[in-house]
Each structure stands twice: as C-alpha cells, then as structure tokens.
Coordinates of C-alpha atoms and ligand atoms in Angstrom, one line a residue:
M1 CA -63.9 74.9 -53.2
A2 CA -60.7 74.7 -55.2
I3 CA -58.6 76.3 -52.4
P4 CA -59.3 73.8 -49.6
G5 CA -58.7 71.0 -52.1
L6 CA -55.3 72.5 -52.8
Y7 CA -54.5 72.5 -49.1
V8 CA -55.6 69.0 -48.7
A9 CA -53.4 68.0 -51.6
L10 CA -50.4 69.9 -50.2
A11 CA -51.0 68.3 -46.8
L12 CA -51.1 64.8 -48.3
L13 CA -47.9 65.3 -50.4
P14 CA -45.5 64.4 -47.6
V15 CA -47.5 61.3 -46.9
L16 CA -47.4 60.3 -50.5
L17 CA -43.7 61.0 -50.7
G18 CA -43.2 59.0 -47.6
L19 CA -45.0 56.1 -49.2
L20 CA -42.8 56.3 -52.2
R21 CA -39.5 55.7 -50.4
P22 CA -37.5 52.6 -51.1
L23 CA -37.8 49.8 -48.6
H24 CA -36.6 46.2 -48.3
S25 CA -37.3 43.4 -45.9
S26 CA -34.9 43.1 -43.0
N27 CA -34.1 39.7 -44.4
V28 CA -32.5 40.0 -47.8
F29 CA -30.0 37.6 -49.3
P30 CA -27.3 35.9 -47.3
F31 CA -24.8 38.7 -47.9
G32 CA -22.5 37.9 -45.0
P33 CA -20.5 40.5 -43.1
A34 CA -20.8 44.1 -44.3
S35 CA -17.2 44.7 -45.2
D36 CA -16.0 45.8 -48.6
S37 CA -13.5 43.1 -49.1
S38 CA -16.1 40.4 -48.7
S39 CA -18.8 42.0 -50.8
P40 CA -20.8 39.1 -52.1
R41 CA -21.2 38.4 -55.8
L42 CA -24.7 38.1 -57.0
L43 CA -25.8 36.9 -60.5
L44 CA -29.0 37.8 -62.2
L45 CA -30.0 35.2 -64.7
T46 CA -32.4 36.4 -67.4
A47 CA -33.7 34.8 -70.6
H48 CA -34.1 37.9 -72.9
P49 CA -32.9 41.5 -73.1
D50 CA -35.5 43.6 -71.2
D51 CA -36.2 41.0 -68.6
E52 CA -33.8 42.8 -66.3
T53 CA -35.9 46.0 -66.3
F54 CA -39.3 44.6 -66.9
F55 CA -39.2 42.2 -63.9
F56 CA -36.2 42.8 -61.8
G57 CA -35.9 46.6 -61.6
P58 CA -36.8 47.1 -57.9
T59 CA -34.1 44.6 -56.8
L60 CA -31.4 45.9 -59.1
T61 CA -32.0 49.5 -58.2
S62 CA -32.0 48.6 -54.5
L63 CA -28.8 46.6 -54.8
I64 CA -26.9 49.0 -57.1
P65 CA -26.4 52.5 -55.8
S66 CA -27.2 55.0 -58.5
S67 CA -24.1 56.5 -60.1
G68 CA -22.4 59.1 -58.0
V69 CA -23.4 57.5 -54.7
S70 CA -20.5 56.1 -52.8
L71 CA -20.6 52.4 -51.9
S72 CA -22.0 52.5 -48.5
P73 CA -25.3 51.2 -47.1
S74 CA -28.0 53.6 -48.3
P75 CA -29.6 55.7 -45.6
T76 CA -32.8 55.7 -47.6
H77 CA -33.5 52.1 -46.7
S78 CA -35.5 53.1 -43.7
N79 CA -36.8 50.6 -41.2
S80 CA -34.5 47.9 -42.3
V81 CA -31.0 46.5 -41.8
P82 CA -28.5 48.1 -44.1
F83 CA -26.5 45.6 -46.2
A84 CA -23.2 45.7 -48.0
F85 CA -23.9 46.3 -51.6
P86 CA -23.1 43.2 -53.5
H87 CA -21.2 43.0 -56.8
V88 CA -24.0 42.5 -59.3
Y89 CA -23.4 40.3 -62.4
S90 CA -25.8 39.8 -65.2
L91 CA -26.1 36.8 -67.5
C92 CA -28.7 36.9 -70.2
F93 CA -29.3 33.5 -71.9
S94 CA -30.3 34.8 -75.3
V95 CA -30.2 37.9 -77.5
G96 CA -34.0 37.8 -77.9
N97 CA -33.9 36.9 -81.6
A98 CA -37.4 35.6 -81.9
D99 CA -38.3 38.5 -84.3
G100 CA -34.8 38.7 -85.9
L101 CA -33.9 41.7 -83.8
G102 CA -31.2 40.0 -81.8
Y103 CA -28.4 42.3 -83.0
E104 CA -30.3 45.4 -81.8
R105 CA -31.6 43.9 -78.7
R106 CA -28.1 42.9 -77.5
R107 CA -27.1 46.6 -77.8
E108 CA -30.2 47.7 -76.1
L109 CA -29.5 45.4 -73.2
Q110 CA -26.1 47.1 -72.8
D111 CA -27.7 50.5 -72.6
S112 CA -30.2 49.3 -70.1
L113 CA -27.5 47.8 -67.9
D114 CA -25.7 51.1 -68.1
V115 CA -28.7 52.8 -66.7
L116 CA -29.1 50.2 -64.0
G117 CA -25.4 50.4 -63.1
V118 CA -24.3 46.8 -63.8
A119 CA -20.6 47.2 -64.7
E120 CA -19.4 46.4 -68.2
D121 CA -17.1 43.7 -67.1
K122 CA -19.9 42.0 -65.1
R123 CA -22.4 41.3 -67.9
W124 CA -22.7 38.6 -70.5
V125 CA -25.2 37.7 -73.2
L126 CA -25.2 34.2 -74.8
D127 CA -26.3 33.5 -78.3
K128 CA -26.3 29.7 -78.5
N129 CA -28.4 27.3 -80.6
E130 CA -29.6 25.5 -77.5
F131 CA -30.9 28.7 -75.9
Q132 CA -32.7 30.6 -78.6
D133 CA -35.6 33.0 -77.8
N134 CA -38.6 30.9 -78.6
I135 CA -42.0 31.1 -76.9
T136 CA -42.7 27.4 -77.3
A137 CA -39.3 26.0 -76.4
M138 CA -38.2 24.7 -73.1
W139 CA -34.4 25.0 -72.7
N140 CA -32.5 21.9 -71.5
A141 CA -32.1 22.2 -67.7
S142 CA -28.9 20.2 -67.5
L143 CA -27.3 22.4 -70.1
I144 CA -28.4 25.5 -68.2
A145 CA -27.0 24.1 -65.0
A146 CA -23.7 23.3 -66.7
T147 CA -23.5 26.8 -68.3
V148 CA -24.3 28.6 -65.0
Y149 CA -21.9 26.4 -63.1
D150 CA -19.0 27.4 -65.3
F151 CA -20.0 31.0 -65.0
I152 CA -20.3 31.1 -61.2
S153 CA -17.1 29.2 -60.8
D154 CA -15.2 31.7 -62.9
H155 CA -16.7 34.7 -61.1
D156 CA -17.0 33.5 -57.5
I157 CA -20.7 34.0 -57.4
S158 CA -22.5 32.9 -54.3
I159 CA -26.1 34.2 -54.9
I160 CA -28.2 33.6 -58.0
L161 CA -31.5 35.4 -58.8
T162 CA -33.8 34.2 -61.5
F163 CA -37.4 33.4 -62.5
D164 CA -39.7 31.0 -60.6
S165 CA -41.4 27.9 -62.0
Y166 CA -44.1 30.0 -63.7
G167 CA -41.6 32.6 -64.9
V168 CA -43.8 35.7 -64.4
S169 CA -45.5 35.5 -67.8
G170 CA -45.5 31.7 -68.3
H171 CA -42.8 31.9 -71.0
P172 CA -41.0 28.6 -71.1
N173 CA -37.6 30.2 -71.6
H174 CA -38.1 32.0 -68.3
Y175 CA -39.0 29.0 -66.2
S176 CA -36.4 26.8 -67.9
L177 CA -33.9 29.0 -66.0
Y178 CA -35.6 28.1 -62.8
H179 CA -35.3 24.4 -63.5
G180 CA -31.7 24.8 -64.6
V181 CA -30.8 26.5 -61.3
S182 CA -32.7 24.0 -59.3
Q183 CA -30.5 21.3 -61.0
L184 CA -27.4 23.2 -60.3
L185 CA -28.3 23.3 -56.6
A186 CA -28.5 19.5 -56.7
M187 CA -24.7 19.3 -57.3
P188 CA -22.7 18.2 -54.2
P189 CA -21.9 21.3 -52.1
A190 CA -18.2 20.5 -52.5
S191 CA -18.5 21.5 -56.2
F192 CA -18.8 25.1 -55.2
K193 CA -16.1 27.4 -53.9
Y194 CA -18.7 29.4 -51.9
P195 CA -21.9 28.1 -50.5
L196 CA -24.5 28.8 -53.2
A197 CA -28.0 30.2 -52.5
A198 CA -30.5 30.9 -55.2
Y199 CA -33.8 32.8 -55.3
S200 CA -36.7 33.0 -57.6
L201 CA -38.9 36.0 -58.4
T202 CA -42.5 35.3 -57.2
S203 CA -45.0 35.3 -60.0
K204 CA -48.1 37.3 -59.3
S205 CA -51.6 36.4 -60.3
V206 CA -53.2 38.3 -63.1
V207 CA -55.4 40.1 -60.6
T208 CA -52.5 41.6 -58.6
K209 CA -50.0 41.9 -61.4
Y210 CA -51.3 45.2 -62.7
I211 CA -52.0 47.3 -59.7
G212 CA -49.3 49.8 -60.5
I213 CA -48.6 52.4 -57.7
M214 CA -50.8 50.5 -55.3
A215 CA -48.2 47.7 -55.2
P216 CA -45.5 49.5 -53.2
I217 CA -48.1 50.8 -50.8
L218 CA -49.7 47.4 -50.2
A219 CA -46.3 45.8 -49.9
K220 CA -45.2 48.2 -47.3
L221 CA -48.4 47.7 -45.3
K222 CA -47.8 44.0 -45.5
M223 CA -44.2 44.3 -44.4
T224 CA -45.2 46.5 -41.5
F225 CA -47.9 44.1 -40.5
S226 CA -45.6 41.1 -40.6
S227 CA -42.9 42.9 -38.5
V228 CA -45.6 43.7 -35.9
L229 CA -46.5 40.0 -35.9
Q230 CA -42.9 39.1 -35.4
L231 CA -42.4 41.6 -32.6
T232 CA -45.4 40.1 -30.8
G233 CA -43.9 36.7 -31.3
R234 CA -46.7 35.5 -33.5
G235 CA -44.9 35.5 -36.8
T236 CA -45.1 32.4 -38.9
E237 CA -41.7 32.9 -40.5
T238 CA -39.1 30.5 -39.3
G239 CA -36.1 31.8 -41.1
S240 CA -32.7 31.8 -39.3
P241 CA -30.4 34.7 -39.9
D242 CA -28.5 32.6 -42.4
L243 CA -31.5 31.6 -44.4
P244 CA -33.7 34.6 -45.0
V245 CA -37.2 33.9 -45.9
Q246 CA -38.9 35.7 -48.8
P247 CA -36.9 38.9 -49.2
I248 CA -38.9 41.8 -50.6
F249 CA -37.6 44.9 -52.4
V250 CA -39.9 47.9 -52.9
A251 CA -38.7 50.6 -55.2
G252 CA -38.9 54.3 -54.3
I253 CA -39.8 56.9 -56.8
G254 CA -36.1 57.1 -57.8
G255 CA -35.8 53.4 -58.3
Y256 CA -39.0 53.3 -60.3
Y257 CA -37.7 56.1 -62.5
R258 CA -34.4 54.4 -63.1
A259 CA -36.3 51.2 -64.1
V260 CA -38.5 53.1 -66.5
L261 CA -35.4 54.8 -68.0
A262 CA -33.8 51.4 -68.4
T263 CA -36.9 50.0 -70.0
L264 CA -36.9 52.9 -72.5
Q265 CA -33.5 51.7 -73.7
H266 CA -35.2 48.8 -75.3
R267 CA -36.1 50.9 -78.3
S268 CA -37.0 48.0 -80.6
Q269 CA -39.6 46.8 -78.1
R270 CA -41.5 50.0 -77.8
A271 CA -45.2 49.6 -78.3
W272 CA -48.3 51.1 -76.8
F273 CA -48.9 48.2 -74.4
R274 CA -45.3 48.6 -73.0
W275 CA -46.3 52.0 -71.8
L276 CA -49.3 50.5 -70.1
Y277 CA -47.0 47.9 -68.6
M278 CA -44.7 50.5 -67.2
V279 CA -47.6 52.3 -65.5
F280 CA -49.5 49.4 -64.2
S281 CA -47.1 46.5 -63.7
Q282 CA -46.2 45.8 -60.1
Y283 CA -42.8 44.4 -61.1
L284 CA -41.5 47.9 -61.6
W285 CA -42.3 48.6 -58.0
V286 CA -42.1 45.4 -56.0
N287 CA -40.0 42.2 -56.2
E288 CA -40.7 39.3 -53.8
W289 CA -38.3 36.4 -53.7
E290 CA -38.4 32.8 -52.6
R291 CA -35.5 30.4 -52.0
I292 CA -35.0 27.9 -54.8
H293 CA -34.4 24.3 -53.6
A294 CA -32.4 21.7 -55.3
T295 CA -34.2 19.3 -57.7
V296 CA -34.5 15.9 -56.1
D297 CA -32.2 13.7 -58.1
V298 CA -34.5 11.0 -59.4
K299 CA -31.6 8.6 -60.0
T300 CA -30.8 8.4 -56.3
L301 CA -34.3 7.6 -55.2
Ligands
NAG401 C1 -39.3 26.9 -81.4 O1 -39.4 25.7 -80.7 C2 -40.2 24.7 -81.2 C3 -40.1 23.5 -80.3 O2 -40.5 23.8 -79.0 C4 -39.7 24.3 -82.6 O3 -40.6 23.4 -83.1 C5 -39.7 25.6 -83.5 O4 -39.1 25.2 -84.7 C6 -38.8 26.6 -82.8 N1 -38.9 27.8 -83.6 C7 -37.8 28.4 -84.1 C8 -38.0 29.6 -84.9 O5 -36.7 27.9 -83.9
NAG402 C1 -30.1 17.8 -72.1 O1 -28.7 17.9 -72.2 C2 -28.0 16.8 -71.7 C3 -26.5 17.1 -71.7 O2 -26.2 17.5 -73.0 C4 -28.4 15.5 -72.4 O3 -27.7 14.4 -71.9 C5 -29.9 15.3 -72.3 O4 -30.3 14.2 -73.1 C6 -30.6 16.6 -72.8 N1 -32.0 16.4 -72.5 C7 -33.0 16.6 -73.3 C8 -34.4 16.4 -72.9 O5 -32.8 16.9 -74.5

C-alpha cells in the first residue's frame, strides 16, 4: 500500500510545484514603458515595523528581484505581462512603540527590509508625536497627506501602496494611512510632478483570511477564470491599459520563503500566534489591490 502512495505523491509533486510558482495579474500598476531610465518609483506606506512582511510580502517579493538577480523582467512570471521592476521605497509612519520597544523594532525593520531587498537609501521610519503606535488612535489625515506629499515630491514617487479603509486588521493607525492618501489624491493634479496613482490592499474577511496555502491556489484559479471570461468577451472589468483594475500578486514558494525570513527579523514580536499567522495567513501568499480614489472635498460641495 505504501508504494503506490509514494508514486502518487511523486506524480503530484510537479503539479504542486507548478501551483506554487509566482504569478501576477496582467494588469499591475501603471508602470509605463519598460525601460530602465524610466523605472517608476513606488512607495509602500506602512504604520508599524512588521506591516511590510505581514501584509505586503507577495507584492514586495514580486516587485523586487531577490538579490543576485539582474534587473530584468522575471521569466518566472508565467502567463502575465512582464513589467519593468520599479524602484521600491518604504515609509513607515511609526517605530511601533506601543510596548516601549520602538528602538528595537526600528532596527528589526531595517533587517526585514534588507531581506526583502528595499535599498537602504530608499527607506524611512518616522517617530513623531502625531503618529505614535496606538491601537485606539486615528492619525490626522491632513497631516498624513502633507507628510506623504513632501516625501513623494522629494523622491519623484508616482505610485503609492498602502492599507484600505479597514486596514486588514481594523487597526486605526492602518486605515488612517488610507484616509491620508485619499486626501493627498484630492490635491490639484498640478501639485504633482508625475501623475499619482495609489492602491490599497484589499482586506479579507475572517473566513478567508487564514486559508494559508489554499490562498495562492484559489487566487490562481480565479485569475485563470477571469482571463477566460475576458477572452470570451464576457469580462466585467472595464479597465483601460492606463488604469489597471485590481492588480493581484501571488507569491511563489521562493517569495513566501523570503516573506517568512523577513518576518523572522522582527525578533521582539515573536510569539506562538505569529507562527500560526505565518502558516495560515493568506497575506503571505496573496495581495489584491484596489485603486484609491480622492476624498471628495466637502468644502467644494
Ligand atoms: C492612545 O490614543 C488615545 C486616544 O485615541 C489616548 O487617549 C491615549 O492616551 C493614547 N495612548 C498613548 C499611550 O498615548
Ligand atoms: C489635523 O491637522 C490639521 C493641520 O495641522 C488641522 O488643521 C486639523 O485641525 C487637524 N484635525 C484634527 C481632527 O485634529
């Protein structure tokens, strides 16, 4: 009995490995032409050290080639249009000092960004009174907008990624960033050197949040299904090439491993439930994005 079982397992192995390759939707962010000189600059906005790996791993590992890989579109992105790798910047709004561990957590964030491959001159951590790690505090959206505005102006950023209006876990610091970016987008287009596009990470319901390795498999089925619908002209997506709809990044086994390694850099945060999170969370496998729209300016109504 054991031998046939072994053969079946061996036969299924390539299928499994095939399922665990990285994949992204053909629509990603508006990266523009794929030439090195015009590599777009993309900013990840987070609230606390460890957000970058806990929630945004699949996107970061897809957008940043692992060290040693030359900067060319990755051949592992099967079934999808290759993109020019963007320059990835990271701005974390706090040192995560809610438990007085801010000093250590700032260092852990650096180690994690090393693993993920965000360059040292492209990362910043704020430690301001207005933006302290606090699970009951909303941060001021106008202040966030002003802070991000200065940052993207200084660094020629054209794409911002952050949390959505629920903020994955319902943490007000997370969704404050969403509201801040939404206000930023309400500024007159002439304020920006480059047209600005922003995206939010889609929060999942409790039911689908912890499906672990099923997440990449289901996401790929969904992507295949929707591309079939599009081919047959029955797709419901109405995106133009300039305005991609709901980009999706699915990590492969390598990307997942890199995200886990990065998560392990957050030594002060290790606890048994974090291990469970790494095994079961779908955010280590799949990131789905939605375009952020500008806040309607109440004063002009
Ligand atoms: C957290 O924010 C609340 C207000 O939302 C405030 O009352 C409380 O003092 C803050 N906690 C700390 C430690 O600053
Ligand atoms: C947020 O900050 C702005 C600019 O500093 C200020 O005018 C506004 O009153 C603040 N809003 C709240 C709710 O504190």
